[in-house]
CSV table of C-alpha atoms and ligand atoms in Angstrom, one decimal:
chain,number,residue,atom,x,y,z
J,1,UNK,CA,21.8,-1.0,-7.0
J,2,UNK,CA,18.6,0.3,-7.9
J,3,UNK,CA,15.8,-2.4,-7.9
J,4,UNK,CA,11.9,-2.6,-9.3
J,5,UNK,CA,9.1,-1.4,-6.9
J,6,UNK,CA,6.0,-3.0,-6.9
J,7,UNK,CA,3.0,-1.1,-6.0
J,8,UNK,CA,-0.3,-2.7,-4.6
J,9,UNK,CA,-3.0,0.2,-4.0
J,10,UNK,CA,-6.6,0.1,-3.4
J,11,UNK,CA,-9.4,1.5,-0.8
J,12,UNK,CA,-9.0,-0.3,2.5
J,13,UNK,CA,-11.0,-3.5,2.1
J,14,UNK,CA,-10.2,-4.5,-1.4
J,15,UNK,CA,-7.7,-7.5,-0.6
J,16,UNK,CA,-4.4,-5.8,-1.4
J,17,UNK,CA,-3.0,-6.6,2.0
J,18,UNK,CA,-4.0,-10.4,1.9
J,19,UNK,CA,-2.6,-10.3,-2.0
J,20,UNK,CA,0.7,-8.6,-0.7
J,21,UNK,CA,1.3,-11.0,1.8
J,22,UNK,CA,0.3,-13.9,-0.7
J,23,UNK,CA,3.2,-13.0,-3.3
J,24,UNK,CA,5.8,-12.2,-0.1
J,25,UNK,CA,5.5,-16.1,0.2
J,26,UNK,CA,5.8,-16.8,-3.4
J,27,UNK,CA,8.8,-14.1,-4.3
J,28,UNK,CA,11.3,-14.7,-1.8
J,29,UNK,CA,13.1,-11.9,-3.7
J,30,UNK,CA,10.6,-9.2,-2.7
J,31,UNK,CA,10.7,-7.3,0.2
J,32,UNK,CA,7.6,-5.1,2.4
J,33,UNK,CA,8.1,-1.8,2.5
J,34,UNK,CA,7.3,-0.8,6.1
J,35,UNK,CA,5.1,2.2,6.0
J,36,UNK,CA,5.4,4.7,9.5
J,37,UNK,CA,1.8,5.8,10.7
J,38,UNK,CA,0.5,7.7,13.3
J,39,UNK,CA,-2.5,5.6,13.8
J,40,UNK,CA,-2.3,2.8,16.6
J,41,UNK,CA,-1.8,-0.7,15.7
J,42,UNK,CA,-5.3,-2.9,15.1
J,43,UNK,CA,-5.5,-6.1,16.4
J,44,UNK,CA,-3.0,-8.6,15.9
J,45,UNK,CA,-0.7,-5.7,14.2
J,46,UNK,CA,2.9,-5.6,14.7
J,47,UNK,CA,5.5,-2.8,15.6
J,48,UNK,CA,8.4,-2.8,12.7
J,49,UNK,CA,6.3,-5.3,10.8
J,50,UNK,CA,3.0,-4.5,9.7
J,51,UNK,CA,3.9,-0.3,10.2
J,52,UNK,CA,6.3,1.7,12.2
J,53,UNK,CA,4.0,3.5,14.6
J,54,UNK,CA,4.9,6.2,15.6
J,55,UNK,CA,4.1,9.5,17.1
J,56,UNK,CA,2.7,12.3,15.0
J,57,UNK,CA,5.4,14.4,16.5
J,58,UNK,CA,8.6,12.0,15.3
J,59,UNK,CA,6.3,11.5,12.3
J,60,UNK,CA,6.5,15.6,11.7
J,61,UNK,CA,10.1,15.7,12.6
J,62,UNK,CA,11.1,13.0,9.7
J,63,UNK,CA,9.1,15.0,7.6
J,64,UNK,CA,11.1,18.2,7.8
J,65,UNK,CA,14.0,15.7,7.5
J,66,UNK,CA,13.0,14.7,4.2
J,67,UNK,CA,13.2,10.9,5.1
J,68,UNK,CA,10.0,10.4,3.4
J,69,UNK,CA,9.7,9.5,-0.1
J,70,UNK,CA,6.1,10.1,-0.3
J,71,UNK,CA,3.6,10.3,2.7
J,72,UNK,CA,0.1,11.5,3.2
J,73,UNK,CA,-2.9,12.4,5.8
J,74,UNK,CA,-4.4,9.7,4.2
J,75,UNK,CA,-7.5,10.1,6.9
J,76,UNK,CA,-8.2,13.0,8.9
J,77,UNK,CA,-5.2,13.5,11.5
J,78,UNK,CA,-3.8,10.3,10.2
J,79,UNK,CA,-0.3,10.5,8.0
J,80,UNK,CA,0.7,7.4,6.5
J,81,UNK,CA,4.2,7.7,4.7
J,82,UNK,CA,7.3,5.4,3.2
J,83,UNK,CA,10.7,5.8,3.9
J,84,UNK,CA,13.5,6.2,1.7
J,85,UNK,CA,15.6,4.0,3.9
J,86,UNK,CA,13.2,1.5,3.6
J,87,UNK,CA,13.6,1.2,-0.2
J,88,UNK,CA,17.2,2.0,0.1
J,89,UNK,CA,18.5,-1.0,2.6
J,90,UNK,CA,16.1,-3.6,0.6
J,91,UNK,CA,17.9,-2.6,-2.9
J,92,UNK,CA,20.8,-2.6,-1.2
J,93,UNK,CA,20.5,-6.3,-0.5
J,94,UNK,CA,19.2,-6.9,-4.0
J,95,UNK,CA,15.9,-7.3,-2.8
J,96,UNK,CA,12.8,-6.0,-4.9
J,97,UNK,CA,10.5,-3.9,-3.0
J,98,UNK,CA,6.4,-4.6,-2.9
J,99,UNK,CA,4.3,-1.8,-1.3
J,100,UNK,CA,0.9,-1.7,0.3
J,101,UNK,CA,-0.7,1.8,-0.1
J,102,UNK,CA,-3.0,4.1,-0.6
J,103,UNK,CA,-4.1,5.2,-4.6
J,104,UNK,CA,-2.4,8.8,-4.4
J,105,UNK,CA,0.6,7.4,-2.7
J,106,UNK,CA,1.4,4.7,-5.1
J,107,UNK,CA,0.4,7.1,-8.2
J,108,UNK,CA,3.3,9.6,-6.9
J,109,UNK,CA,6.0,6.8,-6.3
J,110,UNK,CA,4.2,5.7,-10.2
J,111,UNK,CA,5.8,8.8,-11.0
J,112,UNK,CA,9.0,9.3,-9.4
J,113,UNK,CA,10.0,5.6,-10.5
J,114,UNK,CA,8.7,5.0,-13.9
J,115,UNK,CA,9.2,1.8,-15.6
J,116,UNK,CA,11.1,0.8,-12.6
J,117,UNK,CA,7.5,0.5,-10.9
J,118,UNK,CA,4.2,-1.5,-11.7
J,119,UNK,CA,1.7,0.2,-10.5
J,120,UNK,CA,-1.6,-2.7,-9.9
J,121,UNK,CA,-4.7,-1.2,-8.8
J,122,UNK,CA,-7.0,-3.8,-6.9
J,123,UNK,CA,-10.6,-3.9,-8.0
J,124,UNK,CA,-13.2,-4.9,-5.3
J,125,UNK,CA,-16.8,-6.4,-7.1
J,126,UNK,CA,-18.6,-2.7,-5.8
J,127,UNK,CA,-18.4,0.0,-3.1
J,128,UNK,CA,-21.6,-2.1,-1.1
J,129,UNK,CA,-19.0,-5.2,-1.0
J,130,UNK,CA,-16.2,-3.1,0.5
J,131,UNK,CA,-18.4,-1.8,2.8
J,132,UNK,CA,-19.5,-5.0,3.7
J,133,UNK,CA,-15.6,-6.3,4.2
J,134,UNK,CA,-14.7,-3.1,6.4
J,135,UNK,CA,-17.2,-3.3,8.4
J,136,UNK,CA,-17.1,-7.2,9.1
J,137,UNK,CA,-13.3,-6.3,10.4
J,138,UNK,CA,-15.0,-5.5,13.3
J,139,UNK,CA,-11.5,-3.7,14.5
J,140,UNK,CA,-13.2,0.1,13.1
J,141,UNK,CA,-15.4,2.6,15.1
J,142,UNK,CA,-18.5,3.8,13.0
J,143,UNK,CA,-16.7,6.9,12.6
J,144,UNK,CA,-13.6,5.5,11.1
J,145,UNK,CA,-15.7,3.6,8.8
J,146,UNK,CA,-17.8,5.9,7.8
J,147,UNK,CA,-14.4,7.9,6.9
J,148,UNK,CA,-13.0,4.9,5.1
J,149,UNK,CA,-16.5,4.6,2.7
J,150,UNK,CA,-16.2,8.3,1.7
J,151,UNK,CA,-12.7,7.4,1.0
J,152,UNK,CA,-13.0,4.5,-0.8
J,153,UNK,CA,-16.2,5.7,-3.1
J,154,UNK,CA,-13.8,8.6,-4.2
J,155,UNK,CA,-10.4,6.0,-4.7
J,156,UNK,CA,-12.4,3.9,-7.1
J,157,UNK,CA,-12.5,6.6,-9.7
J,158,UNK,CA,-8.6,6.1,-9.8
J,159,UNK,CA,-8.3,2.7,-11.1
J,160,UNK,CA,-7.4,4.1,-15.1
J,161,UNK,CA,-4.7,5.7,-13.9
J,162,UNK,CA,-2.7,2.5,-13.2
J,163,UNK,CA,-0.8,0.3,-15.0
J,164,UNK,CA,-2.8,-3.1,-14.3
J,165,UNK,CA,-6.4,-3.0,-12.8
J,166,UNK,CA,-6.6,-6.6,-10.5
J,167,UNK,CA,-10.1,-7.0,-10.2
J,168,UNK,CA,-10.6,-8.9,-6.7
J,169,UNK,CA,-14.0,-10.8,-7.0
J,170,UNK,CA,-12.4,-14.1,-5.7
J,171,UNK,CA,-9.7,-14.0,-3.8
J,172,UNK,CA,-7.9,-17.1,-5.1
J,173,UNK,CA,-7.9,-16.4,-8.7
J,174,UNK,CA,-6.6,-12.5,-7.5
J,175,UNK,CA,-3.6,-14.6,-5.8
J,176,UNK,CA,-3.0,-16.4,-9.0
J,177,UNK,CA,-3.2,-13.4,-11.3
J,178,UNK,CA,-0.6,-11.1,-8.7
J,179,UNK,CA,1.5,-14.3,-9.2
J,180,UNK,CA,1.8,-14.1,-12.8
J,181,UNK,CA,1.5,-10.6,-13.4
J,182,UNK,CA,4.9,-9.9,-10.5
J,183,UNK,CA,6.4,-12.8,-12.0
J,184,UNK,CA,6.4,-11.2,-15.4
J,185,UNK,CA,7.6,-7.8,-14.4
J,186,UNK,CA,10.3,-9.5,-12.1
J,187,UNK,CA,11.7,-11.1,-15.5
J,188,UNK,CA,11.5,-8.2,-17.8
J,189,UNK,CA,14.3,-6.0,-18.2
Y,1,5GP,P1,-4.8,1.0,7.1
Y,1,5GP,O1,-5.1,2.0,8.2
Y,1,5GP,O2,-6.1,0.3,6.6
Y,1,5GP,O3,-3.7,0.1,7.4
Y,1,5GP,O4,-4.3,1.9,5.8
Y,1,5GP,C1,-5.1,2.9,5.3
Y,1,5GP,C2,-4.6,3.3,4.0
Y,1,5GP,O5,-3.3,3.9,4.0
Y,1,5GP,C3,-4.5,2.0,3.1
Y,1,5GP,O6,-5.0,2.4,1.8
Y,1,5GP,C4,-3.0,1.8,3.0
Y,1,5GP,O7,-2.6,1.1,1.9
Y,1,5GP,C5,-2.5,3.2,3.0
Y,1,5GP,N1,-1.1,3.3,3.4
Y,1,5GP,C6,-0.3,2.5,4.1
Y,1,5GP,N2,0.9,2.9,4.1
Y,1,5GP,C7,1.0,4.0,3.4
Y,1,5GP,C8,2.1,4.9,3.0
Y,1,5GP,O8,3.2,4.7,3.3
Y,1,5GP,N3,1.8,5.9,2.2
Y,1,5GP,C9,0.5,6.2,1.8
Y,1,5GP,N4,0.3,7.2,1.0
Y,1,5GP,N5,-0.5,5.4,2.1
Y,1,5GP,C10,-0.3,4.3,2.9
């Protein structure tokens, strides 16, 4: 069976992941999709939870394997990608998949799936908040973070293109509005 796809994207630092991990508790229906990077875990990350981390070699090999529905450098020397086994074993248990990815990424899977996908862009209030929230992770070097501002100043412009923009100014009313706006495309259709 084919199920829906669910697509969070924003820079790193808007709230997607928090917002993700909010409606995984709400929907038991929905599933994570597991991305596979190359970058090493961050602090209390998890192997075959959080991402498959992996070595930029296996990475390369999968991609000349085409097991990749999509994937990306998404920073410099850094590929990010999702699997089509990972979409394929959660349908196949009936499960709806949710992803947590970066704005090209989920504008391509926009593409290849249609109206079997909602694709919800996360608003953060301004670039000068996002900053603030990536650098008060703490987990970044300068250099990554100055990486992830350029980034995120150019992601912003991308917010038109998606079906739903989720402006994340508080973080509980973002929660509520994820809730109603998954639980209306989970009933449709
Ligand atoms: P982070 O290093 O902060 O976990 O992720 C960096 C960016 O890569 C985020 O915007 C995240 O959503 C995105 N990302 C995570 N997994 C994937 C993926 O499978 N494909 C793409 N294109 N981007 C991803």
């Amino acid at each position: 069976m084919q199920g829906k796809l669910i697509i969070f994207s924003a820079p790193s630092g808007a709230g997607k992941t928090t917002i993700v991990k909010h409606l995984l508790k709400k929907f038991p229906q929905l599933s994570f999709s597991i991305s596979a990077t190359t970058r090493e875990a961050r602090g209390a990350e998890k192997n075959n939870e959080d991402y498959y981390f992996i070595s930029k070699e296996d990475f390369l090999h999968k991609v000349a394997h085409q097991e990749f529905v999509e994937f990306e450098e998404v920073y410099n020397g850094t590929f990010y990608g999702t699997l089509r086994s990972e979409i394929e074993r959660m349908w196949n248990e009936g499960r709806h998949v949710i992803f947590d990815i970066d704005v090209e990424g989920g504008l391509r899977l926009k593409r290849k799936y249609e109206n079997d996908a909602l694709a919800i862009f996360v608003q953060p209030p301004s670039l000068d908040v996002l900053k603030e929230r990536l650098a008060g992770r703490g987990t970044d070097s300068e250099e990554k973070l100055q990486e992830r501002y350029i980034k995120a100043e150019k992601e912003l412009k991308y917010a038109d293109k998606f079906d739903i923009i989720l402006k994340n100014y508080d973080l509980e009313i973002a929660c509520k509005e994820a809730e109603k706006l998954v639980g209306d495309f989970l009933a449709s259709r």
